[in-house]
Amino acid sequence: MFKLNRSLQRKFDLLYLLTYKEITLKYKRTVLGIFWSLLNPIFSALVFMVAFKIFMRFKIENYTFFLLSALFPWNWFLSSITISARSLVDNVTLIKKVIFPRQYLIISVILAQLVHLFFSMPILFVFSLYSNHGISLLTWGIGIPIIILIQFIFTFGVSLIISISNTFYRDIEYLIAVIINLAFWMTPITYPMSSIPEKYRSLFLLNPLTSIMSVWRGLLFENKILWNYLFIALGIAMIFRKMEKRLDEVL
Amino acid sequence: MSKIIEVQHLIKKFPMIKNQRAFKEIVVNLHRFSSKKNNEHFIALNSISFSVEKGECLGIIGKNGAGKSTLLSLLLGTSYPTEGELKIYGKRTPLLELGAGFHPDLTGRENIVLNGVLLGLTKEEVLARQEEIIQFSEITEFIDMPVRTYSAGMYMRLAFSVAICTDPEILLIDEILAVGDESFQKKSQGALIPLIKSGVTTVFVSHNLEEVKKICNRVLWLDHGNIMAEGAAPQVISQYLHKINP
């Protein structure tokens, strides 16, 4: 029993250290350091706000908050995928010369990016507080942890596929840059689900990110749990969890 | 005595990769893609069997490309046998490439913790030994600087110190005793030999035959993936020397 606890402790420590390394290294030799985690999403949000609020003039009430409620979670996904695509390739010596669970390299990337999401959470919190719908314990205490877990599982699965295939063909990481850009516009982030023509909506639901982002937006922007989307997202997470167990063996 | 490492009819083949094929070649060759695969192999280890008892130190010698490092990576578990059986009982500590887990931008201290955990300790255990590791590595004044500022020798010394302070059970060593300057070399050998004598099972790959003779009680001579000879160190080494300088 003691032995098991120790090995669990070790795994936890390893994951913690790898994540810590991922976070601190990103901002080594910068002046602003970890503040970039806050500035980065703010700047990207500003760009979209200028584009859609001032130039395109979307007729959506409180568009800034509407956008951010899905954009920040999207950034978590985006940065996790982009960084983890190289995590196996860049750590070849580690993989070849040391034994440890290799998927930790990927998990630590996603966790580190999650920490960056946490940095932008206060902004979302303030927005929710002053929006018409307010906040409730149900959405922030239960809904958000659940959707984080679901998105984590989904991101992990996608990252596993990408990083493993990237070890065979480096073309993958370039391909991903294109696909992810497409995925961004194919997911209701800058626009609401309702602006998609009715007949295409079920097609959009094939994109797992559609339901995940919709749940986020429902929680933050409308302060309610959109059960239908949540269940779809949960189903996707379960499929990915199964696949991950297989891929872990490949690693 | 109990067997710690048991290897039976171990075969390791590598597919021959001549050139990574570009996309257009794949498309052109698509119709014979499946048949062309897996045809050419390089046999790195050709059905070898041996075992190592607890507390034994097995030396592996042979020319470049004999399969020594392949065997070590199989023993470590970073690659898998094509055929055959491999049983290992205990925690494996690799000393294959010193500083494999180091990150240049982390400080010496941070790297100690990260590597200690990678090599099988918990964070708490590493912290408890941190001073001992720093003392041994003799890098006291630079320990809070990023390791990219270290000289190659300092880097190696730190990595070696971490590795031997992690309570190894099975040590897998690949040609790394040439660490640092002469005085540190003496010191590292001085630290390693008692460790080996104290009952740590060791597999030791080296080209330095004197060292092998000094440390190992048994030696395996590999050539082109085959075991040429196995037995007491002096005999095997003299056989080997006889073969390469007839």
Tab-separated table of C-alpha atoms in Angstrom:
chain	number	residue	atom	x	y	z
A	1	MET	CA	0.000	0.000	0.000
A	2	PHE	CA	2.811	2.335	0.908
A	3	LYS	CA	4.524	1.433	-2.327
A	4	LEU	CA	1.485	2.360	-4.358
A	5	ASN	CA	1.156	5.688	-2.634
A	6	ARG	CA	4.759	6.462	-3.295
A	7	SER	CA	4.505	5.697	-6.980
A	8	LEU	CA	1.346	7.760	-7.243
A	9	GLN	CA	3.104	10.559	-5.429
A	10	ARG	CA	5.977	10.285	-7.864
A	11	LYS	CA	3.673	10.456	-10.853
A	12	PHE	CA	1.991	13.484	-9.405
A	13	ASP	CA	5.348	15.152	-8.754
A	14	LEU	CA	6.523	14.392	-12.257
A	15	LEU	CA	3.428	15.848	-13.817
A	16	TYR	CA	3.641	18.859	-11.570
A	17	LEU	CA	7.272	19.510	-12.429
A	18	LEU	CA	6.758	19.086	-16.156
A	19	THR	CA	3.820	21.467	-16.054
A	20	TYR	CA	5.746	23.925	-13.944
A	21	LYS	CA	8.608	23.734	-16.408
A	22	GLU	CA	6.218	24.323	-19.280
A	23	ILE	CA	4.820	27.437	-17.642
A	24	THR	CA	8.029	28.992	-16.384
A	25	LEU	CA	10.073	28.268	-19.489
A	26	LYS	CA	7.601	30.004	-21.709
A	27	TYR	CA	8.372	33.320	-20.129
A	28	LYS	CA	12.021	32.894	-19.234
A	29	ARG	CA	13.976	35.908	-20.404
A	30	THR	CA	10.907	38.083	-20.729
A	31	VAL	CA	10.301	41.241	-18.765
A	32	LEU	CA	6.587	40.841	-18.233
A	33	GLY	CA	6.821	37.144	-17.480
A	34	ILE	CA	3.611	35.399	-16.544
A	35	PHE	CA	1.648	38.599	-17.236
A	36	TRP	CA	1.805	37.672	-20.874
A	37	SER	CA	-0.712	34.990	-20.008
A	38	LEU	CA	-3.119	37.777	-19.224
A	39	LEU	CA	-2.047	40.180	-21.939
A	40	ASN	CA	-2.112	37.618	-24.703
A	41	PRO	CA	-5.826	36.822	-24.538
A	42	ILE	CA	-6.646	40.481	-23.985
A	43	PHE	CA	-4.804	41.523	-27.119
A	44	SER	CA	-6.318	38.824	-29.258
A	45	ALA	CA	-9.738	39.723	-27.903
A	46	LEU	CA	-9.129	43.362	-28.810
A	47	VAL	CA	-8.373	42.426	-32.390
A	48	PHE	CA	-11.612	40.503	-32.727
A	49	MET	CA	-13.578	43.218	-31.001
A	50	VAL	CA	-12.332	45.859	-33.388
A	51	ALA	CA	-13.054	43.616	-36.341
A	52	PHE	CA	-16.539	42.525	-35.342
A	53	LYS	CA	-17.861	45.286	-33.162
A	54	ILE	CA	-16.615	48.272	-35.086
A	55	PHE	CA	-16.125	47.081	-38.651
A	56	MET	CA	-18.622	44.265	-39.101
A	57	ARG	CA	-21.138	45.509	-36.515
A	58	PHE	CA	-22.708	42.276	-35.406
A	59	LYS	CA	-26.144	42.869	-33.922
A	60	ILE	CA	-25.531	40.948	-30.745
A	61	GLU	CA	-26.121	42.450	-27.391
A	62	ASN	CA	-22.967	42.630	-25.302
A	63	TYR	CA	-20.836	41.244	-28.108
A	64	THR	CA	-17.538	41.591	-26.245
A	65	PHE	CA	-18.578	39.207	-23.539
A	66	PHE	CA	-20.306	36.979	-26.062
A	67	LEU	CA	-17.040	36.642	-27.950
A	68	LEU	CA	-14.772	36.180	-24.955
A	69	SER	CA	-16.941	33.465	-23.406
A	70	ALA	CA	-15.961	31.158	-26.238
A	71	LEU	CA	-12.705	32.725	-27.405
A	72	PHE	CA	-10.779	32.122	-24.194
A	73	PRO	CA	-11.664	28.430	-23.986
A	74	TRP	CA	-10.840	28.172	-27.682
A	75	ASN	CA	-7.405	29.657	-27.002
A	76	TRP	CA	-6.789	26.920	-24.477
A	77	PHE	CA	-7.518	24.317	-27.128
A	78	LEU	CA	-5.564	26.127	-29.822
A	79	SER	CA	-2.380	26.622	-27.818
A	80	SER	CA	-2.483	23.093	-26.406
A	81	ILE	CA	-2.739	21.562	-29.846
A	82	THR	CA	-0.102	23.776	-31.394
A	83	ILE	CA	2.456	23.292	-28.651
A	84	SER	CA	1.906	19.599	-28.050
A	85	ALA	CA	2.300	18.849	-31.755
A	86	ARG	CA	6.008	19.288	-31.188
A	87	SER	CA	6.235	17.918	-27.662
A	88	LEU	CA	7.226	14.384	-28.657
A	89	VAL	CA	9.502	15.500	-31.476
A	90	ASP	CA	11.313	18.032	-29.329
A	91	ASN	CA	11.886	15.673	-26.441
A	92	VAL	CA	13.481	12.809	-28.324
A	93	THR	CA	16.463	12.459	-25.994
A	94	LEU	CA	14.199	12.362	-23.000
A	95	ILE	CA	12.008	9.711	-24.592
A	96	LYS	CA	14.931	7.585	-25.708
A	97	LYS	CA	17.110	7.817	-22.656
A	98	VAL	CA	14.782	7.998	-19.687
A	99	ILE	CA	11.778	5.902	-18.775
A	100	PHE	CA	8.639	7.708	-17.738
A	101	PRO	CA	5.053	7.832	-18.995
A	102	ARG	CA	5.472	9.655	-22.261
A	103	GLN	CA	1.959	10.992	-22.420
A	104	TYR	CA	2.932	13.196	-19.471
A	105	LEU	CA	4.754	15.397	-21.933
A	106	ILE	CA	1.456	16.114	-23.624
A	107	ILE	CA	-0.639	16.293	-20.485
A	108	SER	CA	1.762	18.830	-19.010
A	109	VAL	CA	1.383	21.053	-22.069
A	110	ILE	CA	-2.395	21.004	-21.786
A	111	LEU	CA	-2.266	21.651	-18.054
A	112	ALA	CA	0.109	24.546	-18.527
A	113	GLN	CA	-2.216	26.072	-21.078
A	114	LEU	CA	-5.100	25.517	-18.669
A	115	VAL	CA	-3.253	27.616	-16.133
A	116	HIS	CA	-3.168	30.353	-18.733
A	117	LEU	CA	-6.921	29.997	-19.133
A	118	PHE	CA	-7.281	30.388	-15.383
A	119	PHE	CA	-5.451	33.667	-15.714
A	120	SER	CA	-8.140	34.975	-18.011
A	121	MET	CA	-10.986	33.618	-15.885
A	122	PRO	CA	-11.203	36.723	-13.662
A	123	ILE	CA	-12.035	38.776	-16.746
A	124	LEU	CA	-14.879	36.425	-17.588
A	125	PHE	CA	-15.982	36.420	-13.980
A	126	VAL	CA	-16.249	40.187	-13.855
A	127	PHE	CA	-18.176	40.223	-17.115
A	128	SER	CA	-20.622	37.606	-15.835
A	129	LEU	CA	-21.065	39.466	-12.614
A	130	TYR	CA	-22.235	42.591	-14.410
A	131	SER	CA	-24.192	40.898	-17.184
A	132	ASN	CA	-27.977	40.554	-17.141
A	133	HIS	CA	-27.878	36.909	-16.123
A	134	GLY	CA	-25.471	37.206	-13.215
A	135	ILE	CA	-23.622	34.200	-11.865
A	136	SER	CA	-24.607	31.171	-9.883
A	137	LEU	CA	-22.887	28.475	-7.943
A	138	LEU	CA	-24.275	25.828	-10.270
A	139	THR	CA	-22.568	27.192	-13.363
A	140	TRP	CA	-19.282	28.281	-11.821
A	141	GLY	CA	-19.014	25.570	-9.211
A	142	ILE	CA	-20.180	22.577	-11.230
A	143	GLY	CA	-20.653	23.480	-14.879
A	144	ILE	CA	-17.243	24.981	-15.487
A	145	PRO	CA	-15.235	22.176	-13.838
A	146	ILE	CA	-17.197	19.646	-15.891
A	147	ILE	CA	-16.646	21.403	-19.192
A	148	ILE	CA	-12.970	21.868	-18.367
A	149	LEU	CA	-12.690	18.143	-17.782
A	150	ILE	CA	-14.501	17.350	-21.021
A	151	GLN	CA	-12.408	19.735	-23.048
A	152	PHE	CA	-9.279	18.381	-21.400
A	153	ILE	CA	-10.078	14.828	-22.445
A	154	PHE	CA	-10.933	15.927	-25.955
A	155	THR	CA	-7.798	18.052	-26.307
A	156	PHE	CA	-5.639	15.256	-24.958
A	157	GLY	CA	-6.979	12.850	-27.555
A	158	VAL	CA	-6.450	15.241	-30.422
A	159	SER	CA	-2.963	16.116	-29.161
A	160	LEU	CA	-2.021	12.453	-28.891
A	161	ILE	CA	-3.008	11.799	-32.488
A	162	ILE	CA	-1.246	14.883	-33.772
A	163	SER	CA	1.958	14.513	-31.808
A	164	ILE	CA	2.316	10.832	-32.613
A	165	SER	CA	1.716	11.345	-36.315
A	166	ASN	CA	4.079	14.281	-36.254
A	167	THR	CA	6.907	11.950	-35.275
A	168	PHE	CA	6.415	10.135	-38.572
A	169	TYR	CA	5.724	13.037	-40.840
A	170	ARG	CA	6.609	16.556	-39.787
A	171	ASP	CA	4.139	17.774	-42.366
A	172	ILE	CA	1.441	17.249	-39.768
A	173	GLU	CA	2.273	20.311	-37.724
A	174	TYR	CA	2.025	22.527	-40.790
A	175	LEU	CA	-1.179	20.875	-41.823
A	176	ILE	CA	-2.576	21.439	-38.350
A	177	ALA	CA	-1.935	25.162	-38.581
A	178	VAL	CA	-4.196	25.278	-41.611
A	179	ILE	CA	-6.862	22.978	-40.248
A	180	ILE	CA	-7.076	24.744	-36.937
A	181	ASN	CA	-7.658	28.039	-38.683
A	182	LEU	CA	-10.484	26.471	-40.618
A	183	ALA	CA	-11.858	24.905	-37.445
A	184	PHE	CA	-11.926	28.293	-35.789
A	185	TRP	CA	-14.319	29.686	-38.389
A	186	MET	CA	-16.309	26.461	-38.530
A	187	THR	CA	-17.029	26.650	-34.814
A	188	PRO	CA	-19.552	29.132	-33.423
A	189	ILE	CA	-17.096	31.410	-31.650
A	190	THR	CA	-17.320	34.762	-33.349
A	191	TYR	CA	-20.929	34.140	-34.306
A	192	PRO	CA	-23.861	32.496	-32.517
A	193	MET	CA	-25.200	29.052	-33.263
A	194	SER	CA	-28.421	30.701	-34.424
A	195	SER	CA	-26.723	32.343	-37.390
A	196	ILE	CA	-26.009	28.951	-38.924
A	197	PRO	CA	-28.787	27.987	-41.351
A	198	GLU	CA	-31.095	25.423	-39.778
A	199	LYS	CA	-30.338	22.651	-42.261
A	200	TYR	CA	-26.583	22.792	-41.615
A	201	ARG	CA	-26.793	22.842	-37.841
A	202	SER	CA	-26.634	19.098	-37.354
A	203	LEU	CA	-23.629	19.074	-39.642
A	204	PHE	CA	-21.928	21.556	-37.359
A	205	LEU	CA	-22.574	19.308	-34.408
A	206	LEU	CA	-20.273	16.751	-35.974
A	207	ASN	CA	-17.541	19.140	-34.976
A	208	PRO	CA	-16.903	18.285	-31.311
A	209	LEU	CA	-15.746	21.814	-30.652
A	210	THR	CA	-19.174	23.170	-31.531
A	211	SER	CA	-20.822	21.547	-28.554
A	212	ILE	CA	-17.909	22.216	-26.227
A	213	MET	CA	-17.817	25.910	-27.085
A	214	SER	CA	-21.596	26.140	-26.885
A	215	VAL	CA	-21.526	24.762	-23.366
A	216	TRP	CA	-18.899	27.319	-22.395
A	217	ARG	CA	-20.930	30.134	-23.855
A	218	GLY	CA	-24.102	28.900	-22.210
A	219	LEU	CA	-22.402	28.765	-18.825
A	220	LEU	CA	-20.670	32.097	-18.962
A	221	PHE	CA	-22.846	34.237	-21.158
A	222	GLU	CA	-26.283	32.962	-20.248
A	223	ASN	CA	-25.496	31.492	-16.864
A	224	LYS	CA	-27.173	28.204	-17.642
A	225	ILE	CA	-26.165	24.672	-18.379
A	226	LEU	CA	-27.121	23.699	-21.924
A	227	TRP	CA	-27.778	20.061	-21.180
A	228	ASN	CA	-28.174	18.942	-24.768
A	229	TYR	CA	-24.765	20.236	-25.762
A	230	LEU	CA	-23.244	19.017	-22.542
A	231	PHE	CA	-24.403	15.486	-23.252
A	232	ILE	CA	-23.009	15.553	-26.757
A	233	ALA	CA	-19.714	16.839	-25.407
A	234	LEU	CA	-19.721	14.163	-22.740
A	235	GLY	CA	-20.274	11.479	-25.355
A	236	ILE	CA	-17.379	12.809	-27.386
A	237	ALA	CA	-15.189	12.841	-24.305
A	238	MET	CA	-16.035	9.211	-23.622
A	239	ILE	CA	-15.149	8.173	-27.152
A	240	PHE	CA	-11.870	10.017	-26.929
A	241	ARG	CA	-11.077	8.519	-23.536
A	242	LYS	CA	-11.391	5.054	-25.032
A	243	MET	CA	-9.143	5.958	-27.907
A	244	GLU	CA	-6.582	7.519	-25.596
A	245	LYS	CA	-6.207	4.289	-23.675
A	246	ARG	CA	-5.243	2.579	-26.900
A	247	LEU	CA	-2.883	5.333	-27.952
A	248	ASP	CA	-1.167	5.243	-24.582
A	249	GLU	CA	-0.056	1.759	-25.445
A	250	VAL	CA	1.412	2.930	-28.723
A	251	LEU	CA	3.496	5.538	-26.970
B	1	MET	CA	20.988	-15.640	-5.669
B	2	SER	CA	18.088	-14.470	-7.712
B	3	LYS	CA	18.072	-13.506	-11.322
B	4	ILE	CA	17.420	-9.826	-11.847
B	5	ILE	CA	17.652	-9.760	-15.605
B	6	GLU	CA	16.657	-12.678	-17.794
B	7	VAL	CA	16.961	-12.465	-21.544
B	8	GLN	CA	15.949	-15.281	-23.820
B	9	HIS	CA	16.337	-15.491	-27.582
B	10	LEU	CA	16.140	-11.767	-27.902
B	11	ILE	CA	15.880	-10.504	-31.441
B	12	LYS	CA	15.769	-6.887	-32.461
B	13	LYS	CA	15.293	-5.850	-36.048
B	14	PHE	CA	15.145	-2.370	-37.388
B	15	PRO	CA	13.478	-1.531	-40.648
B	16	MET	CA	16.001	-0.108	-43.045
B	17	ILE	CA	15.175	3.489	-43.664
B	18	LYS	CA	17.177	4.583	-46.640
B	19	ASN	CA	15.538	7.880	-47.272
B	20	GLN	CA	12.432	9.323	-45.896
B	21	ARG	CA	10.186	9.157	-48.867
B	22	ALA	CA	8.693	12.409	-49.951
B	23	PHE	CA	5.019	12.730	-50.597
B	24	LYS	CA	5.184	12.423	-54.372
B	25	GLU	CA	7.170	9.202	-54.158
B	26	ILE	CA	4.589	7.751	-51.839
B	27	VAL	CA	1.851	8.615	-54.291
B	28	VAL	CA	3.818	7.194	-57.194
B	29	ASN	CA	4.558	4.002	-55.270
B	30	LEU	CA	1.146	3.724	-53.699
B	31	HIS	CA	0.243	0.523	-55.488
B	32	ARG	CA	3.182	-1.352	-54.013
B	33	PHE	CA	3.256	0.448	-50.711
B	34	SER	CA	2.135	-2.492	-48.641
B	35	SER	CA	4.291	-5.059	-50.362
B	36	LYS	CA	7.416	-2.978	-50.194
B	37	LYS	CA	7.120	-2.488	-46.476
B	38	ASN	CA	8.963	-4.643	-43.963
B	39	ASN	CA	11.115	-6.310	-46.545
B	40	GLU	CA	14.469	-4.993	-45.570
B	41	HIS	CA	15.664	-5.319	-42.041
B	42	PHE	CA	18.777	-4.678	-40.156
B	43	ILE	CA	19.265	-7.271	-37.462
B	44	ALA	CA	20.760	-5.508	-34.486
B	45	LEU	CA	20.507	-8.417	-32.076
B	46	ASN	CA	20.330	-11.950	-33.313
B	47	SER	CA	18.682	-14.235	-30.786
B	48	ILE	CA	20.787	-13.639	-27.726
B	49	SER	CA	20.228	-15.116	-24.285
B	50	PHE	CA	21.846	-14.326	-20.985
B	51	SER	CA	20.973	-13.509	-17.417
B	52	VAL	CA	22.300	-11.296	-14.691
B	53	GLU	CA	22.122	-12.172	-11.022
B	54	LYS	CA	21.482	-9.761	-8.228
B	55	GLY	CA	24.555	-7.730	-7.383
B	56	GLU	CA	26.422	-8.808	-10.461
B	57	CYS	CA	28.129	-6.400	-12.794
B	58	LEU	CA	27.947	-7.469	-16.404
B	59	GLY	CA	30.243	-5.759	-18.852
B	60	ILE	CA	29.352	-5.586	-22.518
B	61	ILE	CA	32.127	-5.045	-25.005
B	62	GLY	CA	32.348	-5.091	-28.775
B	63	LYS	CA	32.994	-2.937	-31.771
B	64	ASN	CA	30.891	-0.011	-32.830
B	65	GLY	CA	27.594	-1.217	-34.203
B	66	ALA	CA	27.793	-4.548	-32.412
B	67	GLY	CA	24.431	-4.005	-30.786
B	68	LYS	CA	25.550	-2.871	-27.346
B	69	SER	CA	23.505	0.270	-27.122
B	70	THR	CA	20.500	-1.412	-28.695
B	71	LEU	CA	20.679	-4.016	-25.973
B	72	LEU	CA	20.811	-1.338	-23.305
B	73	SER	CA	17.798	0.474	-24.682
B	74	LEU	CA	15.882	-2.801	-24.695
B	75	LEU	CA	16.887	-3.442	-21.105
B	76	LEU	CA	15.823	0.064	-20.193
B	77	GLY	CA	12.494	-0.341	-21.883
B	78	THR	CA	12.681	2.563	-24.280
B	79	SER	CA	12.440	0.134	-27.164
B	80	TYR	CA	10.826	-3.243	-27.487
B	81	PRO	CA	12.158	-6.598	-28.657
B	82	THR	CA	11.042	-7.856	-32.051
B	83	GLU	CA	11.021	-11.386	-30.703
B	84	GLY	CA	12.113	-13.148	-27.563
B	85	GLU	CA	11.663	-12.594	-23.891
B	86	LEU	CA	12.989	-10.017	-21.545
B	87	LYS	CA	12.357	-10.081	-17.815
B	88	ILE	CA	13.624	-7.459	-15.448
B	89	TYR	CA	12.919	-7.250	-11.742
B	90	GLY	CA	13.622	-3.905	-10.168
B	91	LYS	CA	13.917	-0.217	-10.792
B	92	ARG	CA	16.100	0.677	-13.741
B	93	THR	CA	18.301	3.727	-13.590
B	94	PRO	CA	19.754	4.702	-16.933
B	95	LEU	CA	23.103	6.390	-17.213
B	96	LEU	CA	22.924	6.389	-20.974
B	97	GLU	CA	23.250	9.960	-21.857
B	98	LEU	CA	24.074	12.257	-19.031
B	99	GLY	CA	21.750	15.165	-18.736
B	100	ALA	CA	19.140	13.754	-21.093
B	101	GLY	CA	16.418	15.295	-18.998
B	102	PHE	CA	18.136	18.606	-18.435
B	103	HIS	CA	16.639	21.738	-19.769
B	104	PRO	CA	19.178	24.462	-20.574
B	105	ASP	CA	17.020	27.304	-19.311
B	106	LEU	CA	16.327	25.803	-15.908
B	107	THR	CA	18.778	26.368	-13.091
B	108	GLY	CA	20.997	23.613	-11.770
B	109	ARG	CA	18.780	23.253	-8.740
B	110	GLU	CA	15.587	22.997	-10.777
B	111	ASN	CA	17.186	20.442	-13.046
B	112	ILE	CA	18.241	18.348	-10.062
B	113	VAL	CA	14.647	18.100	-8.914
B	114	LEU	CA	13.217	17.402	-12.356
B	115	ASN	CA	15.805	14.739	-13.117
B	116	GLY	CA	15.633	13.134	-9.731
B	117	VAL	CA	11.909	12.653	-10.247
B	118	LEU	CA	12.436	11.421	-13.790
B	119	LEU	CA	14.860	8.856	-12.413
B	120	GLY	CA	12.327	7.521	-9.973
B	121	LEU	CA	12.306	9.547	-6.775
B	122	THR	CA	9.528	11.670	-5.386
B	123	LYS	CA	10.073	15.395	-5.191
B	124	GLU	CA	10.403	15.240	-1.444
B	125	GLU	CA	13.109	12.596	-1.648
B	126	VAL	CA	15.072	14.635	-4.157
B	127	LEU	CA	14.860	17.746	-2.012
B	128	ALA	CA	16.164	15.757	0.944
B	129	ARG	CA	19.241	14.798	-1.067
B	130	GLN	CA	19.707	18.044	-2.886
B	131	GLU	CA	22.641	19.230	-0.786
B	132	GLU	CA	24.386	15.889	-1.115
B	133	ILE	CA	24.008	16.040	-4.893
B	134	ILE	CA	25.277	19.602	-5.096
B	135	GLN	CA	28.239	18.760	-2.868
B	136	PHE	CA	29.161	15.796	-5.004
B	137	SER	CA	28.914	17.706	-8.264
B	138	GLU	CA	31.129	20.492	-6.904
B	139	ILE	CA	28.992	23.136	-8.616
B	140	THR	CA	28.027	24.924	-5.447
B	141	GLU	CA	28.399	28.510	-6.601
B	142	PHE	CA	26.675	28.145	-9.975
B	143	ILE	CA	23.836	25.963	-8.818
B	144	ASP	CA	21.241	28.719	-9.135
B	145	MET	CA	22.262	29.662	-12.643
B	146	PRO	CA	20.637	28.202	-15.749
B	147	VAL	CA	22.568	25.154	-16.912
B	148	ARG	CA	23.039	26.627	-20.385
B	149	THR	CA	25.743	28.769	-18.795
B	150	TYR	CA	27.600	25.675	-17.584
B	151	SER	CA	30.637	24.221	-19.234
B	152	ALA	CA	30.230	20.765	-20.764
B	153	GLY	CA	32.099	19.232	-17.871
B	154	MET	CA	29.957	20.911	-15.240
B	155	TYR	CA	26.833	19.796	-17.039
B	156	MET	CA	28.005	16.202	-17.033
B	157	ARG	CA	29.091	16.346	-13.434
B	158	LEU	CA	25.732	17.561	-12.280
B	159	ALA	CA	23.906	14.938	-14.315
B	160	PHE	CA	26.105	12.159	-12.985
B	161	SER	CA	25.660	13.313	-9.418
B	162	VAL	CA	21.882	13.286	-9.735
B	163	ALA	CA	21.876	9.824	-11.246
B	164	ILE	CA	23.961	8.095	-8.608
B	165	CYS	CA	22.083	9.702	-5.739
B	166	THR	CA	18.741	8.185	-6.698
B	167	ASP	CA	19.107	4.773	-5.014
B	168	PRO	CA	19.524	2.747	-8.170
B	169	GLU	CA	18.606	-0.922	-8.133
B	170	ILE	CA	19.659	-1.745	-11.649
B	171	LEU	CA	22.193	0.563	-13.232
B	172	LEU	CA	22.457	0.674	-16.990
B	173	ILE	CA	25.625	2.476	-17.933
B	174	ASP	CA	26.692	3.425	-21.423
B	175	GLU	CA	30.210	4.711	-21.684
B	176	ILE	CA	29.892	7.643	-19.415
B	177	LEU	CA	32.607	7.241	-16.883
B	178	ALA	CA	34.678	9.712	-18.845
B	179	VAL	CA	32.946	12.494	-17.026
B	180	GLY	CA	34.595	15.797	-16.266
B	181	ASP	CA	38.248	16.327	-15.565
B	182	GLU	CA	40.605	13.749	-14.198
B	183	SER	CA	39.894	14.381	-10.560
B	184	PHE	CA	36.171	14.130	-11.083
B	185	GLN	CA	36.649	10.973	-13.122
B	186	LYS	CA	38.424	9.419	-10.171
B	187	LYS	CA	35.706	10.622	-7.866
B	188	SER	CA	32.886	9.305	-10.022
B	189	GLN	CA	34.526	5.909	-10.366
B	190	GLY	CA	35.158	6.006	-6.663
B	191	ALA	CA	31.445	6.538	-6.111
B	192	LEU	CA	30.285	4.014	-8.649
B	193	ILE	CA	32.431	1.076	-7.587
B	194	PRO	CA	31.133	0.879	-4.003
B	195	LEU	CA	27.626	1.227	-5.377
B	196	ILE	CA	28.208	-1.733	-7.649
B	197	LYS	CA	29.885	-3.722	-4.906
B	198	SER	CA	27.039	-2.987	-2.517
B	199	GLY	CA	24.679	-5.124	-4.514
B	200	VAL	CA	23.356	-2.886	-7.228
B	201	THR	CA	22.952	-4.927	-10.352
B	202	THR	CA	24.821	-3.295	-13.180
B	203	VAL	CA	25.069	-3.583	-16.911
B	204	PHE	CA	28.073	-1.697	-18.129
B	205	VAL	CA	28.821	-0.917	-21.753
B	206	SER	CA	32.277	0.421	-22.434
B	207	HIS	CA	35.182	0.555	-24.819
B	208	ASN	CA	37.548	1.104	-21.973
B	209	LEU	CA	38.662	-2.465	-21.368
B	210	GLU	CA	40.754	-1.602	-18.330
B	211	GLU	CA	37.722	-0.180	-16.666
B	212	VAL	CA	35.613	-3.162	-17.596
B	213	LYS	CA	38.222	-5.460	-16.128
B	214	LYS	CA	38.272	-3.449	-12.927
B	215	ILE	CA	34.524	-3.203	-12.384
B	216	CYS	CA	32.804	-6.191	-13.966
B	217	ASN	CA	32.797	-9.745	-12.777
B	218	ARG	CA	31.401	-11.083	-16.018
B	219	VAL	CA	31.726	-9.900	-19.580
B	220	LEU	CA	29.670	-10.379	-22.709
B	221	TRP	CA	31.326	-9.846	-26.066
B	222	LEU	CA	28.936	-8.851	-28.806
B	223	ASP	CA	29.674	-8.786	-32.481
B	224	HIS	CA	27.107	-8.032	-35.152
B	225	GLY	CA	24.301	-8.905	-32.819
B	226	ASN	CA	25.727	-12.242	-31.755
B	227	ILE	CA	27.342	-13.250	-28.491
B	228	MET	CA	30.906	-14.188	-29.340
B	229	ALA	CA	31.958	-15.061	-25.829
B	230	GLU	CA	30.729	-14.828	-22.291
B	231	GLY	CA	32.506	-15.410	-19.039
B	232	ALA	CA	34.995	-14.038	-16.539
B	233	ALA	CA	36.277	-10.610	-17.462
B	234	PRO	CA	40.004	-11.319	-18.032
B	235	GLN	CA	39.398	-14.299	-20.331
B	236	VAL	CA	36.778	-12.673	-22.527
B	237	ILE	CA	38.759	-9.481	-22.805
B	238	SER	CA	41.905	-11.299	-23.869
B	239	GLN	CA	39.908	-13.265	-26.434
B	240	TYR	CA	38.486	-10.020	-27.716
B	241	LEU	CA	41.878	-8.340	-27.878
B	242	HIS	CA	43.270	-11.332	-29.685
B	243	LYS	CA	40.537	-11.050	-32.295
B	244	ILE	CA	40.954	-7.356	-32.992
B	245	ASN	CA	44.769	-7.349	-32.949
B	246	PRO	CA	45.694	-10.792	-34.200
